[in-house]
mmCIF file of C-alpha atoms and ligand atoms in Angstrom:
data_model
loop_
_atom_site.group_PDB
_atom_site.id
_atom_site.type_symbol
_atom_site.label_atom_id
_atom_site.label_comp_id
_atom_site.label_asym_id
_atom_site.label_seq_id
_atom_site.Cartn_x
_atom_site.Cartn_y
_atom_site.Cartn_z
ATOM 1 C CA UNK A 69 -7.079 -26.571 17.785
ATOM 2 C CA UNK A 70 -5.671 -23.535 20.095
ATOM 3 C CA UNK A 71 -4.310 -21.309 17.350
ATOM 4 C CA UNK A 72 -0.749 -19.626 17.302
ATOM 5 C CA UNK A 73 -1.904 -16.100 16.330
ATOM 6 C CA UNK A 74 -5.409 -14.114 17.486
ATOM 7 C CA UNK A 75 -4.494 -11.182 15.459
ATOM 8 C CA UNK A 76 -3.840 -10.697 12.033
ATOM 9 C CA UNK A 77 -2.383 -7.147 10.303
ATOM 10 C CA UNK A 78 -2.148 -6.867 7.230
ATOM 11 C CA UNK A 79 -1.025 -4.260 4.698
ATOM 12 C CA UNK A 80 -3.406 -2.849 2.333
ATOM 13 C CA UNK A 81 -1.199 -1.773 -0.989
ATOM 14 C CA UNK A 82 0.573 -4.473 -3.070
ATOM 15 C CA UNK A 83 -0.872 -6.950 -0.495
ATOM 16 C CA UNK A 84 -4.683 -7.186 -0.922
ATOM 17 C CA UNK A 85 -5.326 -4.058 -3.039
ATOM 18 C CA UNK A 86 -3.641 -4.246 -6.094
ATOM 19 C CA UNK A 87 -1.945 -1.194 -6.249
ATOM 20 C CA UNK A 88 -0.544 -1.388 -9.713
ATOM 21 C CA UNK A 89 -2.938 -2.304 -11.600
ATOM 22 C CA UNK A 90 -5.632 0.001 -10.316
ATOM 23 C CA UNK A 91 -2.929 3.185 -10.380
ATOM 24 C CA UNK A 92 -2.175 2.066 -13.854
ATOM 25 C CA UNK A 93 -5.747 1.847 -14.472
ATOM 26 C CA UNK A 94 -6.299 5.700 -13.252
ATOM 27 C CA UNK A 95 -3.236 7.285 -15.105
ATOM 28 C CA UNK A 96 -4.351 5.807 -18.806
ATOM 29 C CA UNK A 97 -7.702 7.458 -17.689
ATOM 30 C CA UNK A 98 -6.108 11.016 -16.805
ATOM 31 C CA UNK A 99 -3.501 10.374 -19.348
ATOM 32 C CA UNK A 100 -6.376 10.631 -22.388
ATOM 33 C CA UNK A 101 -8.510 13.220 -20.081
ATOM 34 C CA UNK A 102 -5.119 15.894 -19.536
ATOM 35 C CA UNK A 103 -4.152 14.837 -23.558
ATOM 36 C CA UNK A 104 -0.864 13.855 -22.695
ATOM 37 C CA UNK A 105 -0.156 12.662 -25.671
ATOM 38 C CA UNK A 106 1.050 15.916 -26.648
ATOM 39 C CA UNK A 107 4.013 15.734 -24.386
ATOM 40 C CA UNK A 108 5.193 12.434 -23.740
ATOM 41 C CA UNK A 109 5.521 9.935 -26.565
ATOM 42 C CA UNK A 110 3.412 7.803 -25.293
ATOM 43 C CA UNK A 111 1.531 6.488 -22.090
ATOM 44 C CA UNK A 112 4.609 3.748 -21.045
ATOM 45 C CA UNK A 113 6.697 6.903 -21.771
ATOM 46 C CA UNK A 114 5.057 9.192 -19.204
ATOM 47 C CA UNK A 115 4.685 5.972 -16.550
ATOM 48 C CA UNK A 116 7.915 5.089 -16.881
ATOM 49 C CA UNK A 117 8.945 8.666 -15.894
ATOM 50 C CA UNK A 118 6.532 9.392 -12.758
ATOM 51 C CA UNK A 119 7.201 5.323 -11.864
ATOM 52 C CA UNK A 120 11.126 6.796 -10.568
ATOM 53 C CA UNK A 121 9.899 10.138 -9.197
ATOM 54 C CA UNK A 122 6.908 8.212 -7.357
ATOM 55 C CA UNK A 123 9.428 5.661 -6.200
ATOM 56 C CA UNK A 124 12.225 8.025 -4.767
ATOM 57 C CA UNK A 125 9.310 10.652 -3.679
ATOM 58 C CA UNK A 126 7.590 7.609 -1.465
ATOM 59 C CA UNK A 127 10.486 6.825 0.128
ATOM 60 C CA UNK A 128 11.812 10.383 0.933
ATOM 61 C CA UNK A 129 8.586 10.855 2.413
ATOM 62 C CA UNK A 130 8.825 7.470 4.757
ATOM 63 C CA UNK A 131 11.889 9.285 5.747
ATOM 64 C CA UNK A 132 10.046 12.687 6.534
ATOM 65 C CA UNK A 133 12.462 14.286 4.517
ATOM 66 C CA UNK A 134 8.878 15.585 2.100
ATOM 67 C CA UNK A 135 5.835 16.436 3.133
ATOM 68 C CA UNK A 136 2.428 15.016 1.346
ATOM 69 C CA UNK A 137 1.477 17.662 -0.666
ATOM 70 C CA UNK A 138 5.475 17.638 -1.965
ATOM 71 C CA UNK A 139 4.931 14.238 -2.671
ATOM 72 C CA UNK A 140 1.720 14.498 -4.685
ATOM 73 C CA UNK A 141 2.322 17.118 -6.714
ATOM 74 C CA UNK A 142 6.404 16.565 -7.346
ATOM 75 C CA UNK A 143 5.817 12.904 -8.823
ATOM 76 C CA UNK A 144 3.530 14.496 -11.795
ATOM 77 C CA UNK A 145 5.382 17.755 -12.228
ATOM 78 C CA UNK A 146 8.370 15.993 -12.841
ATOM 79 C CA UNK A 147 7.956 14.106 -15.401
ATOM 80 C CA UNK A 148 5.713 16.911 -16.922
ATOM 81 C CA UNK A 149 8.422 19.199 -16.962
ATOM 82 C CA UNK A 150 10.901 16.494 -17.869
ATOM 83 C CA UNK A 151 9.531 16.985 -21.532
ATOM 84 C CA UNK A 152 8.930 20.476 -21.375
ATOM 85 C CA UNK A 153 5.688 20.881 -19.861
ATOM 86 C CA UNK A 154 6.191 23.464 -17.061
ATOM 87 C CA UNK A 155 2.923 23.729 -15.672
ATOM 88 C CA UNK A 156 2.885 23.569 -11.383
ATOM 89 C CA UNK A 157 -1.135 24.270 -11.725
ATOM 90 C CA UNK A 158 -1.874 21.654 -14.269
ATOM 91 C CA UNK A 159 0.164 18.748 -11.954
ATOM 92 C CA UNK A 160 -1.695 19.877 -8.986
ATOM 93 C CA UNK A 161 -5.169 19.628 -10.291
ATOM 94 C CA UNK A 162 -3.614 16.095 -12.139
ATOM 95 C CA UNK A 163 -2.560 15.145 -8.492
ATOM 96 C CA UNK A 164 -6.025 16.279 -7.469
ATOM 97 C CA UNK A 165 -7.860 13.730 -9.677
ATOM 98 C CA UNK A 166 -5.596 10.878 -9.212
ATOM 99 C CA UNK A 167 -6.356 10.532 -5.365
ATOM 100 C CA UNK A 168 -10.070 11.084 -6.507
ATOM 101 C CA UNK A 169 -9.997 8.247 -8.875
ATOM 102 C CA UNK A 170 -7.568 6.001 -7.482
ATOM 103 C CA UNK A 171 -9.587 4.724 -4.393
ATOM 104 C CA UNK A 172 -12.597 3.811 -7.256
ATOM 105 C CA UNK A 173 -10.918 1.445 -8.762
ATOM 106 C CA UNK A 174 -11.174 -2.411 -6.984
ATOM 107 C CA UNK A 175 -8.798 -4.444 -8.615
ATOM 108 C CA UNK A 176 -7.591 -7.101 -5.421
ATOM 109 C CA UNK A 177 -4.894 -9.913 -5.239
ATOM 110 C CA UNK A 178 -6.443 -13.343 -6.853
ATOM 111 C CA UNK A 179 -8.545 -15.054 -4.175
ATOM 112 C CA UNK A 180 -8.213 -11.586 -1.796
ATOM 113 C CA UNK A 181 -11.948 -12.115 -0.346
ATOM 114 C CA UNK A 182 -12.323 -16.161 -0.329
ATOM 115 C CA UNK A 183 -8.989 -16.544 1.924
ATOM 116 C CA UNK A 184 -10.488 -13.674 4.247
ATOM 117 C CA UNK A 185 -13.977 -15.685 4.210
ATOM 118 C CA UNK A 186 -12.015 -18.378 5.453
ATOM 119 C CA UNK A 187 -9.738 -16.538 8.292
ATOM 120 C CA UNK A 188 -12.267 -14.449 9.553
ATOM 121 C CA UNK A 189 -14.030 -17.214 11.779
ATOM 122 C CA UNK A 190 -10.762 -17.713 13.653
ATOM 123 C CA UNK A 191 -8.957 -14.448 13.454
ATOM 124 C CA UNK A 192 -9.108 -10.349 14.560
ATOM 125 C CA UNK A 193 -8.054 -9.054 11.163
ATOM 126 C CA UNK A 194 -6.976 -5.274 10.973
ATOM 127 C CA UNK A 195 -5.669 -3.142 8.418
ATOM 128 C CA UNK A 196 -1.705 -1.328 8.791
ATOM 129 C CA UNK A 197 -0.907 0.906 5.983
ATOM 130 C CA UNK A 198 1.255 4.084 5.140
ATOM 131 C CA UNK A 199 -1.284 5.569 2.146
ATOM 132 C CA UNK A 200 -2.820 8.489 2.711
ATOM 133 C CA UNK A 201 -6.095 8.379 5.267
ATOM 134 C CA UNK A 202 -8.222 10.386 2.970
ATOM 135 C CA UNK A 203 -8.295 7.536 -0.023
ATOM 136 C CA UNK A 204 -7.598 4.249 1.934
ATOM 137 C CA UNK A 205 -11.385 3.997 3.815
ATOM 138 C CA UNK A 206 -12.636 4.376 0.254
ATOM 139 C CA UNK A 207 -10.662 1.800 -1.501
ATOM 140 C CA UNK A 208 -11.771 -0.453 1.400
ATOM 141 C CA UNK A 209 -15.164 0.041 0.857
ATOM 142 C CA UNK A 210 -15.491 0.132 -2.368
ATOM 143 C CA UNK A 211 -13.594 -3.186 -3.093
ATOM 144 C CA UNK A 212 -15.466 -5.006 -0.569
ATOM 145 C CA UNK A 213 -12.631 -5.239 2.236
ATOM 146 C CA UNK A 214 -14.096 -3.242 4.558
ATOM 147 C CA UNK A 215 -16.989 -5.755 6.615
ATOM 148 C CA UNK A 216 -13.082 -7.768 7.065
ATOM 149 C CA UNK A 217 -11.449 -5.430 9.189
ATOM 150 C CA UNK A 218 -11.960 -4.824 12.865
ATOM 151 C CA UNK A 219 -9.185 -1.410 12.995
ATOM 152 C CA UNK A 220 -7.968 0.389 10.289
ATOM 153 C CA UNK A 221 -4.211 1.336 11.296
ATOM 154 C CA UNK A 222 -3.099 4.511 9.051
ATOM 155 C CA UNK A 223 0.596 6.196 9.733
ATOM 156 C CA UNK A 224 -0.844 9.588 8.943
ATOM 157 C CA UNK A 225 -3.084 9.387 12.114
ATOM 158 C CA UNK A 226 -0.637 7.333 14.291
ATOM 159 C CA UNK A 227 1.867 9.841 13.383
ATOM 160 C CA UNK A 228 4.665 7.796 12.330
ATOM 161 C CA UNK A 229 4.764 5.492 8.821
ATOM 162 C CA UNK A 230 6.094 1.946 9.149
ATOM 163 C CA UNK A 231 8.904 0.549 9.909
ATOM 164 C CA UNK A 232 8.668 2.732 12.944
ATOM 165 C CA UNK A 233 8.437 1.029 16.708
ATOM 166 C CA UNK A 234 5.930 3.106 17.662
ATOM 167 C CA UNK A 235 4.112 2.073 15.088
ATOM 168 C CA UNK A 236 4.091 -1.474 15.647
ATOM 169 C CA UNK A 237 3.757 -0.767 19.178
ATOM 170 C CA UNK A 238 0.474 1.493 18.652
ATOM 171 C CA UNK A 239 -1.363 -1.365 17.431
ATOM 172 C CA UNK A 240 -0.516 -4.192 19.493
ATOM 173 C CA UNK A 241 -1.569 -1.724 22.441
ATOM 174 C CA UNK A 242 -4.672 -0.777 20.380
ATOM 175 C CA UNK A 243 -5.703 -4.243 20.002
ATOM 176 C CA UNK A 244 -4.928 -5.252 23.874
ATOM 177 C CA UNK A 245 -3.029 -8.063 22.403
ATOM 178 C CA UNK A 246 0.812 -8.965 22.913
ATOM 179 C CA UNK A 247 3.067 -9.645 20.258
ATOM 180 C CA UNK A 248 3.375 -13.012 20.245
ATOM 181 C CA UNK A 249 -0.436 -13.354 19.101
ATOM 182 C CA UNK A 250 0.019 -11.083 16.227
ATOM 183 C CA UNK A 251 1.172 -11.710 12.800
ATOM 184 C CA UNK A 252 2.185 -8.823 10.428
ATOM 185 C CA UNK A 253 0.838 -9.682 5.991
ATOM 186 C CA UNK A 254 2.884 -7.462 3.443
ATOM 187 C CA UNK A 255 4.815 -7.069 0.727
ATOM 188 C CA UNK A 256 7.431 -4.336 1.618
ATOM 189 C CA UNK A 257 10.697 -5.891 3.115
ATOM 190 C CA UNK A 258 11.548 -2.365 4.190
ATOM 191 C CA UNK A 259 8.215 -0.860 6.320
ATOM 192 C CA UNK A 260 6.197 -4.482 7.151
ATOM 193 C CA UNK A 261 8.749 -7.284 7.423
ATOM 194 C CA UNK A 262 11.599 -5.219 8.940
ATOM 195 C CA UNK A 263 9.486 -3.340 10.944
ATOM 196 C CA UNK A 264 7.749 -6.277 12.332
ATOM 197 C CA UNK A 265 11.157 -8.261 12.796
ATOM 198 C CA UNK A 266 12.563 -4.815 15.166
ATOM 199 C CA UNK A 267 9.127 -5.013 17.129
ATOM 200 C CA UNK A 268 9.801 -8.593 17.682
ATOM 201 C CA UNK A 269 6.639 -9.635 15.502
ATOM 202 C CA UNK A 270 5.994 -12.831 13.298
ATOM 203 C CA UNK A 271 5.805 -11.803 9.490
ATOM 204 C CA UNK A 272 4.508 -13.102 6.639
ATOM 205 C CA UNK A 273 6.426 -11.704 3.078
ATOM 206 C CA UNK A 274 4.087 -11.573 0.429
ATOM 207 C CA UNK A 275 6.693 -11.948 -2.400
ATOM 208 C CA UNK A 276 4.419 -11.505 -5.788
ATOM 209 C CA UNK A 277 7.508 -10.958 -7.563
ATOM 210 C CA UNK A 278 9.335 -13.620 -6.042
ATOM 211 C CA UNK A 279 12.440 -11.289 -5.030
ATOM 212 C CA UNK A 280 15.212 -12.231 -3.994
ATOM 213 C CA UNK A 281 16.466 -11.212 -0.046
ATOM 214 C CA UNK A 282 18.843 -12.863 2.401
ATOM 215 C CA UNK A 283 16.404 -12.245 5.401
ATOM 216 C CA UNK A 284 15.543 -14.591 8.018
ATOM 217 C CA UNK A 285 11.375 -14.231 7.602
ATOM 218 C CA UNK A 286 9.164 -16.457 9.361
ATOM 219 C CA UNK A 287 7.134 -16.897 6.264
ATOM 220 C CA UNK A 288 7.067 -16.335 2.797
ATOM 221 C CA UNK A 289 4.333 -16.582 0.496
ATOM 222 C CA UNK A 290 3.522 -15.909 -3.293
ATOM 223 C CA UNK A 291 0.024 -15.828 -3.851
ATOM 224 C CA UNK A 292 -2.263 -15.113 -1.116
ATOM 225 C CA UNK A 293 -3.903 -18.758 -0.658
ATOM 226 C CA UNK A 294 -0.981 -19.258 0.715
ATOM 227 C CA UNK A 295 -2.554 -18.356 4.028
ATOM 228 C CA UNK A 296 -4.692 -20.906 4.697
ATOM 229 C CA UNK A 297 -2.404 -23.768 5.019
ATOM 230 C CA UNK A 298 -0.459 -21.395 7.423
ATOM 231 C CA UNK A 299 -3.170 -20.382 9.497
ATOM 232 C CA UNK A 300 -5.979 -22.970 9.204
HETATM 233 MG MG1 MG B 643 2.323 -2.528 0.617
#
């Protein structure tokens, strides 16, 4: 059977990688380890906090409107000061640890490495994500994805962060492919799916959540098995 796509790209966080529950995972740890308990009232208390100064932080920083180091150490000294804990050295070396301990952890989508078993036969898969270079090569190797992935695409050294062109552009070029054999996997409507759509790439949404969206997407998925009838 000649086969639509020859390259697959997906994102790494919230797609295969299970952000959440792995960053959750990490902050209970440093939570107990900084005794936070004498600040916030409890750990959903201080999550809940650094949850809305992570979100608006990441996407000032898509923007280039912060820097990384802004961004790392602003989303813990907020909420830390937010209840009266003013301490910039204590939410650097906080920030310091989480990116340590962060890549450790392995948690992956259900069925993450049996669907890329079964595409790798047929398929160039590569990695595009906007983390940070210095902890996404660990979480791929130490949650197994690694032996997947042909290129590992990361804004920080391409020099723009999705939903850029040039991005898209980069690795299309990179690959020697054309975009009509490439197919973009990820879970952010903003940096994968519109992205792609502007570069004039097939997407698949992975929609855990099952949001709601009035875009035209040509393909939506909410578990990752989901792939193989697609693609098989
Ligand atoms: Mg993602």
């Amino acid at each position: 059977m000649e086969r639509k796509y020859k390259h697959l790209f997906f994102d790494l966080d919230h797609t295969l990688w299970d952000f959440e529950a792995n960053s959750e995972e990490t902050l209970i740890e440093l939570f107990d380890s900084f005794h936070l308990n004498k600040y916030f009232d409890d750990f959903n208390d201080f999550h809940a906090r650094y949850e809305t100064h992570n979100l608006y932080l990441w996407s000032q920083y898509r923007k280039g409107n912060v820097d990384k180091k802004t961004l790392n150490t602003q989303r813990f000294y907020l909420p830390f000061s937010e209840v009266g804990f003013d301490d910039i050295a204590i939410a650097q070396e906080f920030a310091k640890q989480y990116l340590a301990v962060s890549p450790t952890k392995t948690r992956l989508f259900p069925n993450t490495i049996e669907v890329l078993k079964k595409l790798q036969p047929h398929y160039q898969m590569h990695i595009i994500t906007n983390g940070f270079r210095e902890v996404q090569s660990k979480k791929l190797k130490n949650s197994g994805l690694a032996p997947f992935f042909k290129n590992i695409y990361i804004s920080e050294l391409i020099g723009v962060q999705k939903p850029h062109p040039y991005f898209f552009d980069y690795f299309i070029r990179s690959c020697n492919t054309s975009k009509k054999e490439a197919l973009v996997i990820g879970d952010s409507l903003e940096a994968d799916i519109e992205g792609a759509i502007k570069a004039g790439i097939d997407q698949v949404f992975f929609n855990s959540k099952q949001l709601q969206h009035e875009k035209n997407i040509t393909h939506e998925i909410s578990a990752l098995d989901q792939l193989l009838p697609l693609l098989l």
